[in-house]
Amino acid sequence: MFDLERWQEIFETLSKNKLRTFLTGLSVASGIFILVILLGFSKGIENGVKSQFESDATNRIAVWTGVTTKGYKGLNPGRYIQLKNSSFDAVEQKYDEFFEYRTRDYPIWGANISYNNETGNYRVRGTLPDNQFIENADIGSGRFINQSDVDGSKKVAVIGNKLKTDIFKGEDPINKNIQIFGMNFKVVGVFYDPGGDREEGQVYIPISTAQKVFNAGENIRNMAFTVKMADNFDEAVLQSNAIAEGIEQQLKEIHIVAPDDVSAVRVFNTLKEAEKIYSLIATIRAVFWFVGIGTIIAGIVGVGNIMLIIVKERTKEIGIRKALGALPMSIVGMILQEAVFVTMFAGLFGLIFGLGLLELAGPYIENDFIKYPQVDFNIALTTVFLLVFAGALAGFIPAYRAAMIKPIDALRDE
């Protein structure tokens, strides 16, 4: 049971210097602790944001279309812009040297898929082999669609892990036939996706097959490309932006769309969005550093003040030491040792406590924006050593003043 009076008696028995030293050390320890926690959450935010980009390639340019909102060259507004294979070929031909991967898609939403007595509605996507890398789809078993499947318009399918779990019930789906709207497709692979169930609840089939069996002709619904990354991130962003703008302009010219019509042709550049997010993360990290260091500086100021008080109350002792032959450097060393001890002990305590809390609680902190908060131990330890150095500087002025005291003046001090 908490006995307030007993704790008051204990604190009253402590000398003022010891209490001040304790409070100063607590201030320093809390500063390091707060900095460690803030840096940990800064890293957690970075991990959370990066995980949002893992479901797709970061350097991805996606293209889709809508309805025109403006009349242009005699054509009325309200036209739906239909992308075709030729649209994709034109873009690919113009920017081929800049692309790493490329795909065109023809998706069907809510397709009826069945196997034996199990059935469900899932998305079916006609696509190209490169889509595996654009979507970061990891093949768990079998293979992905290849160019031979596309050239031959083969009825093969690569299913997501969720679909496998739903309709195969633990059975190996490889080389088994599923029915898509009653048409047989042979399962040649199973994929996993960082996007989770939403991405894994779909089926990939060759784009040529999708266009034939769903009577799409030459129509496609969207296209996607990944841009080869430059060594410098800023240069990569500039290059990616230029390509995205060029693709938009080219498609508007092909489909006779007003240059300022923002609805008819839409181009989304994930690298540009990533730059904005990473810039925000850098700003958040800088703010966290500012707050944490500000707290530490408050503790350092406290160390300097406690050293001034200690020197003042030990003036006679210092005078006697000097009268007995103590050198000024020995006086300085004596005071600095106390300053370094306070900062090092308090700093290490705050560091260990902060790291321990992140280690224990970190694995349980996981949502869309914060994942696995952690701190680089080397950075944290370096911060403690800088803290000790700052504490030594804070104690140097009182120590220097103590060393300059004349023995006769010190002995007269009241």
XYZ file of C-alpha atoms in Angstrom:
414
model
C 0.000 0.000 0.000
C 1.315 3.494 -0.932
C 2.271 5.446 2.231
C 2.634 9.125 1.262
C 3.911 10.259 4.662
C 6.608 7.594 4.651
C 7.807 8.715 1.203
C 7.845 12.325 2.400
C 10.049 11.324 5.337
C 12.440 9.521 3.010
C 12.762 12.518 0.671
C 13.201 14.917 3.616
C 16.158 12.873 4.823
C 17.920 13.268 1.487
C 20.358 16.145 1.204
C 19.486 18.918 -1.187
C 22.411 18.145 -3.507
C 21.460 14.509 -3.819
C 17.852 15.410 -4.561
C 18.904 17.964 -7.153
C 21.292 15.481 -8.715
C 18.558 12.882 -8.832
C 16.110 15.281 -10.483
C 18.742 16.414 -12.979
C 19.590 12.833 -13.864
C 15.893 12.075 -14.228
C 15.576 15.006 -16.638
C 18.500 13.731 -18.722
C 17.194 10.153 -18.701
C 13.725 11.280 -19.738
C 15.256 13.300 -22.581
C 17.056 10.258 -23.999
C 13.977 8.100 -23.391
C 11.710 10.529 -25.259
C 14.205 10.808 -28.137
C 14.449 7.008 -28.452
C 10.658 6.623 -28.440
C 10.209 9.409 -31.006
C 12.882 7.951 -33.293
C 11.290 4.533 -32.909
C 7.889 5.836 -33.966
C 9.497 7.771 -36.805
C 10.903 4.483 -38.104
C 7.529 2.834 -37.496
C 5.801 5.458 -39.636
C 8.398 4.913 -42.360
C 7.832 1.138 -42.219
C 4.078 1.632 -42.370
C 4.286 3.886 -45.415
C 6.702 1.567 -47.201
C 4.369 -1.360 -46.605
C 1.635 0.577 -48.405
C 3.864 0.701 -51.478
C 4.846 -2.970 -51.295
C 1.629 -4.108 -52.983
C 2.817 -2.465 -56.201
C 6.134 -1.359 -57.664
C 7.153 2.078 -56.365
C 8.287 3.267 -59.808
C 4.950 2.426 -61.436
C 3.000 4.499 -63.955
C -0.642 3.430 -64.277
C -2.939 4.596 -67.079
C -6.712 4.352 -67.322
C -9.444 6.376 -69.024
C -12.815 7.940 -68.369
C -15.343 10.195 -70.064
C -14.462 13.473 -71.786
C -15.727 16.615 -70.106
C -14.932 19.034 -72.938
C -15.676 19.210 -76.648
C -12.617 19.075 -78.881
C -12.101 19.291 -82.649
C -15.815 18.976 -83.353
C -16.346 16.057 -80.961
C -18.884 16.448 -78.163
C -18.120 15.933 -74.464
C -19.319 12.758 -72.761
C -17.327 10.329 -74.935
C -15.834 7.304 -73.189
C -12.198 6.917 -74.206
C -11.553 3.279 -75.032
C -7.948 2.129 -74.816
C -6.901 -0.494 -77.339
C -3.917 -2.737 -77.999
C -2.696 -0.116 -80.472
C -2.739 2.529 -77.683
C -0.473 0.350 -75.601
C 1.798 -0.431 -78.562
C 2.195 3.272 -79.381
C 3.239 4.151 -75.825
C 5.542 1.141 -75.575
C 7.248 1.976 -78.851
C 7.850 5.619 -77.915
C 9.199 5.022 -74.391
C 10.542 1.476 -74.683
C 14.093 2.408 -73.669
C 12.833 3.911 -70.407
C 10.589 1.009 -69.364
C 11.607 -1.943 -67.225
C 8.282 -3.811 -67.203
C 5.041 -3.198 -69.045
C 1.548 -4.687 -69.172
C -1.946 -4.076 -70.493
C -5.014 -5.335 -68.642
C -8.570 -6.406 -69.345
C -10.225 -7.122 -65.961
C -13.639 -8.652 -65.282
C -15.153 -7.891 -61.872
C -17.322 -10.425 -60.061
C -16.564 -13.329 -62.360
C -18.164 -16.599 -61.301
C -15.414 -19.134 -60.564
C -16.029 -22.706 -59.463
C -14.218 -25.940 -58.716
C -16.178 -29.105 -57.988
C -18.901 -28.012 -55.568
C -17.189 -24.780 -54.474
C -17.989 -21.494 -56.189
C -17.495 -17.769 -55.661
C -17.233 -14.388 -57.352
C -13.738 -13.058 -57.942
C -11.944 -10.615 -60.192
C -10.362 -12.032 -63.354
C -7.584 -10.055 -65.011
C -6.308 -10.621 -68.520
C -2.715 -9.452 -68.415
C 0.874 -9.889 -69.653
C 3.791 -11.782 -68.011
C 5.452 -8.562 -66.753
C 2.486 -7.908 -64.484
C 3.986 -10.348 -61.981
C 6.763 -7.844 -61.260
C 4.635 -4.715 -61.524
C 2.222 -6.097 -58.905
C 4.994 -7.733 -56.838
C 3.176 -11.062 -57.035
C 5.223 -13.819 -55.399
C 4.696 -17.253 -56.938
C 4.120 -19.787 -54.187
C 3.786 -22.799 -56.473
C 3.746 -23.397 -60.206
C 4.467 -20.440 -62.473
C 3.070 -17.160 -63.752
C 1.674 -16.499 -67.212
C 4.365 -16.594 -69.897
C 4.624 -15.225 -73.427
C 3.740 -18.603 -74.938
C 0.402 -18.468 -73.085
C -0.270 -15.006 -74.528
C 0.789 -15.900 -78.078
C -1.344 -19.042 -78.060
C -4.319 -17.495 -76.212
C -4.165 -20.455 -73.851
C -6.816 -21.083 -71.217
C -4.473 -21.109 -68.255
C -4.908 -19.316 -64.935
C -2.772 -18.150 -62.014
C -4.880 -17.901 -58.877
C -4.390 -15.951 -55.666
C -3.765 -17.692 -52.361
C -7.144 -16.538 -50.984
C -8.960 -18.089 -53.934
C -6.976 -21.292 -53.432
C -8.025 -21.385 -49.777
C -11.661 -20.621 -50.598
C -12.398 -23.145 -53.318
C -9.681 -25.799 -53.149
C -9.899 -26.368 -49.376
C -6.293 -27.493 -48.945
C -6.108 -29.434 -52.213
C -3.166 -28.750 -54.537
C -4.671 -26.683 -57.404
C -1.770 -27.026 -59.855
C -2.917 -28.609 -63.153
C -6.509 -28.710 -61.915
C -9.289 -27.104 -63.972
C -11.409 -24.250 -62.643
C -14.484 -22.928 -64.406
C -14.724 -19.209 -65.174
C -18.291 -18.528 -66.283
C -18.434 -22.227 -67.134
C -15.247 -22.217 -69.264
C -12.387 -24.523 -68.210
C -9.044 -22.970 -67.326
C -6.045 -24.990 -66.132
C -4.388 -23.645 -62.981
C -0.648 -23.279 -63.622
C 0.335 -21.244 -60.558
C -0.596 -19.794 -57.168
C 0.608 -16.344 -56.125
C 0.908 -14.367 -52.903
C 0.669 -10.580 -52.776
C 1.752 -8.040 -50.098
C -1.635 -6.381 -50.600
C -3.301 -9.269 -48.763
C -6.690 -10.860 -49.399
C -7.891 -8.098 -51.694
C -5.100 -8.800 -54.176
C -4.979 -12.539 -53.571
C -8.687 -12.926 -54.329
C -8.199 -12.631 -58.066
C -7.157 -14.680 -61.097
C -4.668 -13.824 -63.825
C -5.189 -15.155 -67.358
C -3.423 -14.197 -70.624
C -4.648 -10.858 -72.030
C -5.226 -12.406 -75.462
C -7.403 -15.115 -73.919
C -9.443 -12.579 -71.935
C -10.076 -10.489 -75.044
C -11.323 -13.541 -76.950
C -13.490 -15.273 -74.349
C -15.051 -12.015 -73.106
C -15.573 -10.599 -76.632
C -13.356 -7.586 -75.968
C -11.745 -7.547 -79.395
C -8.771 -5.163 -79.256
C -10.067 -3.318 -76.191
C -8.094 -2.975 -72.961
C -9.117 -1.203 -69.781
C -5.787 0.012 -68.440
C -2.034 -0.264 -68.821
C 0.910 -0.034 -66.463
C 4.659 0.479 -66.770
C 7.631 0.597 -64.450
C 10.339 3.128 -65.215
C 14.013 2.222 -64.986
C 15.345 3.894 -61.865
C 18.141 6.455 -62.115
C 20.921 6.338 -59.513
C 19.722 9.609 -57.996
C 16.191 9.553 -56.541
C 15.421 13.161 -57.516
C 16.531 12.498 -61.085
C 14.364 9.374 -61.162
C 11.333 11.393 -60.043
C 11.936 14.069 -62.679
C 12.342 11.444 -65.395
C 9.257 9.549 -64.254
C 7.179 12.752 -64.180
C 8.320 13.661 -67.680
C 7.382 10.199 -69.018
C 3.991 10.270 -67.263
C 3.205 13.682 -68.745
C 4.404 12.494 -72.177
C 2.174 9.401 -72.040
C -0.851 11.500 -71.100
C -0.220 13.936 -73.940
C 0.376 11.114 -76.458
C -2.836 9.275 -75.562
C -4.860 12.500 -75.720
C -3.546 13.112 -79.201
C -4.350 9.529 -80.299
C -7.893 9.628 -78.915
C -8.599 13.294 -79.817
C -8.977 14.628 -76.286
C -8.614 18.272 -75.229
C -5.179 18.859 -73.636
C -6.781 20.351 -70.506
C -9.390 17.589 -70.054
C -8.331 15.936 -66.794
C -10.997 13.204 -66.740
C -10.619 11.482 -70.090
C -7.061 10.167 -69.712
C -5.650 9.607 -66.254
C -2.038 8.831 -65.473
C -0.935 7.994 -61.931
C 2.766 8.130 -61.099
C 3.518 6.279 -57.853
C 7.086 7.563 -57.756
C 5.782 11.110 -57.556
C 3.465 10.135 -54.714
C 6.305 8.277 -52.998
C 8.432 11.424 -53.143
C 5.694 13.383 -51.360
C 5.310 10.727 -48.673
C 9.051 10.310 -48.078
C 9.428 14.073 -47.870
C 6.712 14.129 -45.220
C 8.458 11.317 -43.325
C 11.726 13.292 -43.377
C 9.887 16.314 -41.967
C 8.293 14.214 -39.214
C 11.694 12.719 -38.353
C 13.247 16.210 -38.169
C 10.461 17.400 -35.844
C 10.956 14.355 -33.624
C 14.708 14.991 -33.468
C 14.029 18.647 -32.612
C 11.662 17.767 -29.783
C 13.921 15.030 -28.424
C 17.093 17.119 -28.538
C 15.243 20.037 -26.973
C 14.340 17.790 -24.044
C 17.950 16.631 -23.741
C 19.242 20.222 -23.793
C 16.942 20.988 -20.872
C 18.598 18.144 -18.992
C 22.085 19.416 -19.912
C 21.213 22.866 -18.598
C 20.141 21.153 -15.391
C 23.540 19.419 -15.188
C 25.296 22.782 -15.532
C 23.127 24.311 -12.800
C 23.667 21.454 -10.353
C 27.414 21.691 -10.921
C 27.308 25.426 -10.096
C 25.469 24.659 -6.872
C 27.894 21.863 -5.979
C 30.894 24.126 -6.582
C 29.331 26.872 -4.471
C 28.655 24.547 -1.551
C 32.105 22.920 -1.766
C 34.048 26.180 -2.002
C 35.831 25.676 1.328
C 36.703 22.079 0.455
C 38.165 23.254 -2.846
C 40.139 25.972 -1.015
C 41.618 23.399 1.390
C 42.555 21.105 -1.536
C 44.340 23.940 -3.306
C 46.072 24.995 -0.078
C 47.377 21.428 0.246
C 48.800 21.606 -3.272
C 46.002 20.358 -5.520
C 46.553 21.431 -9.130
C 43.816 23.336 -11.013
C 43.401 20.409 -13.423
C 42.679 18.037 -10.554
C 39.902 20.379 -9.384
C 38.506 20.555 -12.915
C 38.694 16.767 -13.213
C 36.901 16.287 -9.899
C 33.937 18.433 -10.982
C 33.840 17.035 -14.512
C 33.755 13.475 -13.206
C 30.541 14.237 -11.360
C 28.995 15.865 -14.458
C 30.018 12.958 -16.700
C 28.779 10.404 -14.162
C 25.350 12.021 -13.940
C 24.904 12.323 -17.710
C 26.307 8.891 -18.562
C 24.353 7.002 -15.917
C 21.123 8.865 -16.659
C 21.656 8.648 -20.430
C 22.272 4.906 -20.420
C 19.287 4.376 -18.151
C 17.021 6.336 -20.512
C 18.487 4.516 -23.537
C 18.026 1.017 -22.098
C 14.525 1.789 -20.857
C 13.488 3.271 -24.217
C 14.959 0.421 -26.267
C 13.445 -2.147 -23.922
C 9.987 -0.594 -24.213
C 10.195 -0.543 -28.028
C 11.437 -4.132 -28.063
C 8.545 -5.309 -25.915
C 5.732 -3.196 -27.348
C 6.981 -2.762 -30.943
C 5.798 -6.129 -32.337
C 2.277 -5.409 -31.095
C 2.071 -1.981 -32.761
C 0.967 -2.612 -36.322
C -1.563 -0.733 -38.412
C -1.710 0.886 -41.822
C 0.485 3.819 -40.781
C 2.819 2.512 -38.060
C 4.590 -0.848 -38.182
C 7.396 -2.265 -36.036
C 8.759 0.943 -34.415
C 12.466 0.475 -33.799
C 15.682 2.430 -33.372
C 19.132 1.851 -34.790
C 21.146 0.949 -31.671
C 24.304 2.594 -33.033
C 22.493 5.910 -33.537
C 21.000 5.730 -30.045
C 24.371 4.895 -28.453
C 26.072 7.685 -30.387
C 23.431 10.065 -29.025
C 24.305 9.027 -25.478
C 28.018 9.670 -26.047
C 27.203 13.092 -27.507
C 25.061 13.664 -24.432
C 27.984 12.798 -22.160
C 30.212 15.169 -24.123
C 27.608 17.930 -23.791
C 27.322 17.177 -20.080
C 31.080 17.529 -19.730
C 30.933 20.906 -21.488
C 28.093 21.961 -19.198
C 30.195 21.052 -16.179
C 33.386 22.664 -17.511
C 32.416 26.259 -16.716
C 31.668 25.565 -13.043
C 34.785 23.383 -12.883
C 36.952 26.139 -14.396
C 35.547 28.690 -11.957
C 36.317 26.334 -9.087
C 39.896 25.850 -10.313
C 40.440 29.640 -10.443
C 39.344 30.227 -6.836
C 42.194 31.461 -4.626
C 42.654 29.337 -1.469
C 42.416 32.336 0.855
C 39.141 33.509 -0.754
C 37.722 30.020 -0.650
C 38.461 29.617 3.056
C 36.770 32.953 3.812
C 33.607 31.935 1.922
C 30.483 31.750 4.046
